[in-house]
Amino acid sequence: MASPTLSPDSSSQEALSAPTCSPTSDSENLSPDELELLAKLEEQNRLLEADSKSMRSMNGSRRNSGSSLVSSSSASSNLSHLEEDTWILWGRIANEWEEWRRRKEKLLKELIRKGIPHHFRAIVWQLLCSATDMPVKNQYSELLKMSSPCEKLIRRDIARTYPEHEFFKGQDSLGQEVLFNVMKAYSLVDREVGYCQGSAFIVGLLLMQMPEEEAFCVFVRLMQEYRLRELFKPSMAELGLCIYQFEYMLQEQLPDLNTHFRSQSFHTSMYASSWFLTLFLTTFPLPVATRVFDIFMYEGLEIVFRVGLALLQVNQTELMQLDMEGMSQYFQRVIPHQFDSCPDKLVLKAYQVKYNPKKMKRLEKEYAAMKSKEMEEQIEIKASVGAPAPAGMFSELETQQ
């Protein structure tokens, strides 16, 4: 099958240009005041998007009229007022955290889906995963004095983690030093997992927001409570489960695309493994990936399933025209930048995806039973191989072959 030019056609552009609205149906249960607050945040995101487009337009052309400059100035003024309101709001949320978690959970969820402001991410991420007062923080400095069997592997990989980001550029950069420290410390507190390459991107993102001791605590909590430890174990059994569950969603919701993938031997693990292992941090540019990470911190791996399937829905028409090589290139070149200027639309698309927690739980049991049966069969095979073969057994097999 021929590979057409790698650019989204009109169908994917129409899918991307859908009107922006509240990402989820949860907002239906909010009070009028809370809905008004969400509308303000929606307007702020819209103005930010318009301001970003305006700046690109102004940089690309010198033929700007005076009226457009006035319009831009007016939009910036509106944006500054909304940013001030947002700052006050998130300051209140951080100071009254327990109250918000107990009594305003639905509103908090909606606000997080709209994006946590950059300056509040460090504290809010720590609050979301309950990493503010962890005893392991006191062990951190002592862990750094110890040696880890994973040190060489970590040193080799950190140069490949966010290589274009200023904080991590250069072998002697502060970013590479603190990234090495956190990865080494974790490899010592969890020797079964030790170090797994994809995890460095998650730690790197944490280090862009907070000091290394705090990043270490958040990472420990994510590994313990967010299924990440199971994902990064040497067996990677949890990754197999995630791929199994995602394939079910794909087969159920996009059967034609699923059939096309199978006909081209384009396996789910070929494109989706990095989504689960790095939470889209190696897929999207950081401003978009961080929005996904905000939601992950509150809702867990569900957002990875939602975003992954949303990407396939948006790009189904184009992918159906490509062979395996063409699809691989499309996933690398086109998909990562479709939402650069409109992360809100990505979130909106993600929450239009059907996701059934009960079905996912059933699939988890189904997968565990399947793996258990496979292990039993392997044990039986090993036992039969170890036992003396009956006379004539191998000659009989050869005759059958």
XYZ file of C-alpha atoms in Angstrom:
401
model
C 0.000 0.000 0.000
C 1.381 3.412 -0.965
C 2.108 6.039 1.670
C 0.494 9.424 0.887
C 1.991 12.748 1.970
C 2.180 13.034 5.754
C -0.126 15.959 6.396
C -3.604 15.908 7.957
C -6.357 16.234 5.362
C -9.544 18.205 5.696
C -11.300 15.534 7.774
C -8.766 15.659 10.594
C -8.707 19.463 10.403
C -12.497 19.514 10.825
C -12.149 17.216 13.820
C -9.584 19.562 15.360
C -11.641 22.689 14.745
C -14.624 21.557 16.808
C -16.031 24.304 19.048
C -14.460 24.493 22.488
C -16.725 23.646 25.416
C -16.581 22.115 28.857
C -14.611 18.863 28.631
C -16.911 16.683 30.677
C -20.485 16.067 31.692
C -19.487 16.505 35.372
C -20.041 20.249 34.924
C -23.794 19.600 34.688
C -23.826 19.019 38.455
C -22.105 22.314 39.338
C -23.737 25.414 40.794
C -24.292 28.579 38.686
C -21.333 30.294 40.442
C -19.055 27.346 39.712
C -20.171 27.252 36.080
C -19.438 30.969 35.797
C -15.954 30.334 37.177
C -15.348 27.587 34.617
C -16.584 29.903 31.866
C -13.979 32.476 32.932
C -11.228 29.883 32.749
C -12.521 28.825 29.348
C -12.267 32.447 28.227
C -8.740 32.710 29.594
C -7.668 29.618 27.658
C -9.332 31.017 24.538
C -7.503 34.339 24.923
C -4.208 32.560 25.520
C -4.751 30.552 22.358
C -5.716 33.691 20.393
C -2.739 35.586 21.823
C -0.403 32.752 20.795
C -1.819 32.743 17.259
C -1.623 36.548 17.099
C 2.045 36.530 18.090
C 2.825 33.920 15.440
C 0.951 35.970 12.866
C 2.787 39.168 13.817
C 6.149 37.419 13.700
C 5.341 35.961 10.294
C 4.175 39.207 8.679
C 5.110 42.890 9.031
C 1.872 44.096 7.421
C -0.085 44.617 10.660
C -2.712 47.334 10.814
C -3.091 49.690 13.756
C -6.519 48.223 14.515
C -5.053 44.745 14.940
C -2.547 46.111 17.459
C -5.358 47.778 19.411
C -7.311 44.524 19.340
C -4.251 42.624 20.573
C -3.734 45.149 23.369
C -7.378 44.830 24.427
C -7.159 41.031 24.466
C -3.971 41.215 26.559
C -5.714 43.511 29.032
C -8.639 41.079 29.386
C -6.188 38.223 29.758
C -4.260 39.954 32.544
C -7.471 40.420 34.562
C -8.407 36.772 34.098
C -4.889 35.640 35.028
C -5.121 37.675 38.225
C -8.443 35.983 39.084
C -6.934 32.577 38.351
C -3.938 33.324 40.575
C -6.225 34.256 43.481
C -8.400 31.178 42.917
C -5.526 28.660 42.870
C -3.906 30.358 45.869
C -7.144 29.764 47.754
C -7.314 26.141 46.566
C -3.753 25.441 47.772
C -4.418 27.058 51.178
C -7.770 25.323 51.677
C -6.808 22.015 50.089
C -8.593 19.571 52.386
C -11.799 21.605 52.164
C -11.665 21.549 48.347
C -10.929 17.817 48.236
C -13.851 17.022 50.549
C -16.562 19.477 49.510
C -15.699 20.783 46.044
C -14.312 17.679 44.372
C -16.289 18.038 41.124
C -15.284 21.660 40.665
C -11.644 20.840 41.503
C -11.665 18.077 38.883
C -13.013 20.491 36.260
C -10.433 23.141 37.175
C -7.590 20.637 36.865
C -8.878 19.554 33.462
C -8.717 23.214 32.420
C -5.029 23.223 33.407
C -3.170 24.005 36.635
C -1.349 27.369 36.334
C 2.398 26.896 35.936
C 3.347 28.647 39.195
C 1.032 26.391 41.227
C 1.965 23.054 39.688
C 4.695 22.203 42.207
C 2.473 22.539 45.278
C -0.717 21.217 43.666
C 0.976 18.100 42.256
C 2.409 17.379 45.713
C -1.004 17.869 47.307
C -2.728 15.702 44.698
C -0.524 12.687 45.414
C -0.112 13.368 49.169
C 3.659 13.796 48.900
C 4.068 16.855 51.145
C 5.116 15.058 54.357
C 6.763 11.801 53.356
C 9.301 10.195 55.744
C 11.401 9.073 52.745
C 12.316 12.734 52.163
C 14.571 12.574 55.226
C 16.478 9.630 53.698
C 17.230 11.437 50.434
C 20.579 13.011 51.345
C 21.810 9.704 52.792
C 20.757 7.805 49.661
C 22.895 10.138 47.539
C 25.991 9.096 49.499
C 25.441 5.444 48.602
C 26.321 3.713 45.346
C 23.749 2.051 43.075
C 24.284 -0.799 40.609
C 22.195 1.246 38.122
C 24.521 4.279 38.031
C 26.163 3.543 34.675
C 22.804 2.913 33.027
C 21.358 6.129 34.469
C 24.403 8.160 33.342
C 24.052 6.762 29.835
C 20.384 7.663 29.575
C 20.081 11.095 31.169
C 21.688 12.810 28.172
C 18.768 11.478 26.086
C 16.154 12.951 28.428
C 14.801 16.285 27.158
C 18.023 16.899 25.175
C 16.659 20.172 23.716
C 15.517 21.626 27.045
C 17.842 24.297 28.460
C 17.696 22.846 31.977
C 19.080 19.488 30.790
C 21.478 20.624 28.057
C 25.122 19.749 28.588
C 26.803 16.982 30.530
C 27.530 19.258 33.494
C 24.097 20.936 33.554
C 22.202 21.259 36.817
C 19.282 19.399 35.238
C 21.332 16.309 34.414
C 22.908 16.347 37.882
C 19.624 16.455 39.810
C 17.989 13.983 37.412
C 20.833 11.548 38.086
C 20.426 12.098 41.842
C 16.691 11.361 41.904
C 16.941 8.318 39.624
C 19.836 6.915 41.659
C 18.016 7.502 44.970
C 14.911 5.721 43.690
C 16.942 2.772 42.409
C 18.191 2.319 45.980
C 14.782 2.453 47.715
C 13.201 0.090 45.180
C 15.807 -2.437 44.117
C 13.280 -4.674 42.349
C 12.512 -1.941 39.810
C 15.899 -0.233 40.039
C 15.940 2.028 36.989
C 13.786 2.020 33.855
C 14.520 4.455 31.023
C 11.037 5.892 30.477
C 10.780 6.956 34.108
C 13.465 9.611 33.606
C 11.054 11.698 31.508
C 8.541 11.747 34.367
C 11.204 12.712 36.898
C 12.568 15.316 34.472
C 9.160 16.981 34.276
C 8.883 17.008 38.068
C 12.337 18.635 38.306
C 11.205 21.430 35.983
C 8.603 22.317 38.620
C 10.190 21.642 42.021
C 13.457 20.940 43.954
C 14.968 17.467 43.730
C 13.922 16.303 47.229
C 10.292 17.149 46.479
C 10.502 15.611 43.006
C 11.870 12.429 44.600
C 8.934 12.230 47.020
C 6.361 12.810 44.275
C 8.003 10.155 42.103
C 7.986 7.631 44.958
C 4.281 8.314 45.474
C 3.524 7.990 41.756
C 5.331 4.667 41.627
C 3.484 3.387 44.705
C -0.045 4.666 44.082
C -0.472 5.297 40.334
C 0.359 1.873 38.830
C 3.725 3.171 37.591
C 5.765 0.749 39.656
C 3.996 -2.183 37.993
C 4.587 -0.568 34.599
C 8.324 -0.241 35.234
C 8.981 -3.654 36.792
C 11.396 -5.784 34.707
C 8.510 -8.048 33.609
C 6.458 -4.997 32.501
C 3.329 -7.056 33.180
C 1.239 -3.923 33.760
C 2.218 -2.554 30.361
C 0.922 -5.783 28.814
C -2.368 -5.270 30.659
C -2.660 -1.638 29.514
C -2.037 -2.654 25.894
C -4.635 -5.450 26.227
C -7.226 -3.003 27.615
C -6.431 -0.376 25.001
C -6.765 -2.924 22.195
C -10.220 -3.816 23.481
C -11.264 -0.136 23.392
C -9.838 0.210 19.893
C -11.650 -2.892 18.649
C -14.922 -1.776 20.239
C -14.903 1.899 19.244
C -12.829 1.985 16.027
C -13.292 -1.485 14.501
C -12.324 -0.455 10.946
C -9.070 1.111 12.097
C -8.365 -1.914 14.261
C -8.814 -4.196 11.226
C -6.498 -1.973 9.176
C -3.812 -2.044 11.891
C -4.016 -5.847 11.964
C -3.827 -6.135 8.176
C -0.609 -4.082 8.255
C 0.822 -5.925 11.311
C 0.885 -2.549 13.063
C 0.789 -3.754 16.652
C -0.602 -1.593 19.464
C 2.654 -1.815 21.405
C 4.490 -0.176 18.481
C 2.813 3.182 19.059
C 1.115 3.021 22.470
C 3.854 1.648 24.766
C 5.537 5.046 25.097
C 2.161 6.663 25.832
C 1.801 4.558 28.971
C 5.472 4.510 29.991
C 6.079 8.262 29.623
C 2.502 9.592 29.893
C 2.818 11.335 26.485
C 5.923 13.264 27.613
C 7.840 11.846 24.632
C 4.881 12.383 22.281
C 3.652 15.954 22.739
C 5.533 19.218 23.242
C 5.762 20.036 26.950
C 2.893 22.585 27.140
C 0.460 19.954 25.839
C 1.999 16.980 27.674
C 1.913 18.891 30.963
C -1.830 19.454 30.595
C -2.263 15.681 30.260
C 0.011 15.189 33.279
C -2.129 17.595 35.359
C -5.112 15.315 34.789
C -3.060 12.155 35.375
C -2.097 13.468 38.806
C -5.787 13.589 39.771
C -7.374 10.806 37.717
C -4.559 8.333 37.041
C -3.939 6.259 33.918
C -7.507 6.664 32.645
C -6.439 9.863 30.878
C -3.793 7.950 28.895
C -6.466 5.613 27.516
C -8.733 8.546 26.724
C -6.108 10.685 24.994
C -4.711 7.704 23.090
C -8.077 6.722 21.661
C -8.952 10.368 20.944
C -5.809 10.663 18.816
C -6.811 7.591 16.829
C -10.360 8.894 16.357
C -9.144 12.250 15.051
C -6.688 10.605 12.649
C -8.619 7.498 11.596
C -9.243 8.640 8.000
C -5.571 9.405 7.336
C -4.263 6.286 9.057
C -6.574 4.045 7.020
C -4.757 5.199 3.856
C -1.250 4.383 5.117
C 0.876 1.246 5.205
C 2.905 0.258 8.268
C 5.881 2.480 7.468
C 3.597 5.388 6.606
C 1.715 5.011 9.884
C 4.952 4.894 11.886
C 6.059 8.173 10.303
C 2.617 9.727 10.784
C 2.706 8.913 14.511
C 6.170 10.488 14.781
C 5.714 13.601 12.616
C 2.072 14.619 12.442
C 0.198 13.487 15.560
C 2.547 15.114 18.138
C 1.874 18.645 16.851
C -1.836 18.603 16.076
C -2.795 20.205 19.386
C 0.163 22.550 19.905
C -2.053 25.642 19.912
C -5.208 24.068 21.307
C -4.613 21.628 24.198
C -8.181 22.331 25.380
C -9.474 20.606 22.259
C -7.373 17.549 23.024
C -8.897 17.374 26.516
C -12.367 17.856 25.034
C -11.801 15.006 22.551
C -10.442 12.783 25.322
C -13.609 13.162 27.397
C -15.784 12.311 24.420
C -14.162 8.857 24.393
C -16.240 6.100 25.993
C -14.443 4.719 29.033
C -16.087 2.114 31.270
C -14.217 1.429 34.557
C -16.219 -1.773 35.180
C -15.251 -3.145 31.762
C -11.623 -2.251 32.412
C -11.741 -4.130 35.707
C -13.263 -7.147 33.955
C -10.517 -7.018 31.319
C -7.921 -6.888 34.090
C -9.290 -10.129 35.578
C -9.508 -11.688 32.110
C -5.887 -10.759 31.367
C -4.681 -12.093 34.736
C -6.471 -15.413 34.109
C -4.988 -15.634 30.613
C -1.463 -14.972 31.900
C -1.913 -17.455 34.734
C -2.956 -20.134 32.234
C 0.060 -19.321 30.045
C 2.375 -19.711 33.039
C 0.834 -23.068 33.936
C 1.304 -24.265 30.354
C 4.931 -23.123 30.384
C 5.544 -24.996 33.639
C 3.987 -28.116 32.137
C 6.164 -27.794 29.015
C 9.298 -27.360 31.120
C 8.342 -30.361 33.224
C 7.728 -32.525 30.162
C 11.006 -31.397 28.567
C 12.859 -32.237 31.769
C 11.312 -35.724 32.001
C 12.700 -38.670 29.955
C 10.928 -38.857 26.612
C 8.963 -42.054 25.871
C 10.614 -44.372 23.332
C 9.920 -43.361 19.761
C 8.459 -39.949 20.776
C 10.895 -37.758 18.829
C 10.852 -39.968 15.717
C 7.037 -39.777 15.782
C 7.149 -35.962 15.923
C 9.611 -35.842 13.069
C 7.329 -38.050 10.995
C 4.394 -35.663 11.663
C 6.490 -32.669 10.631
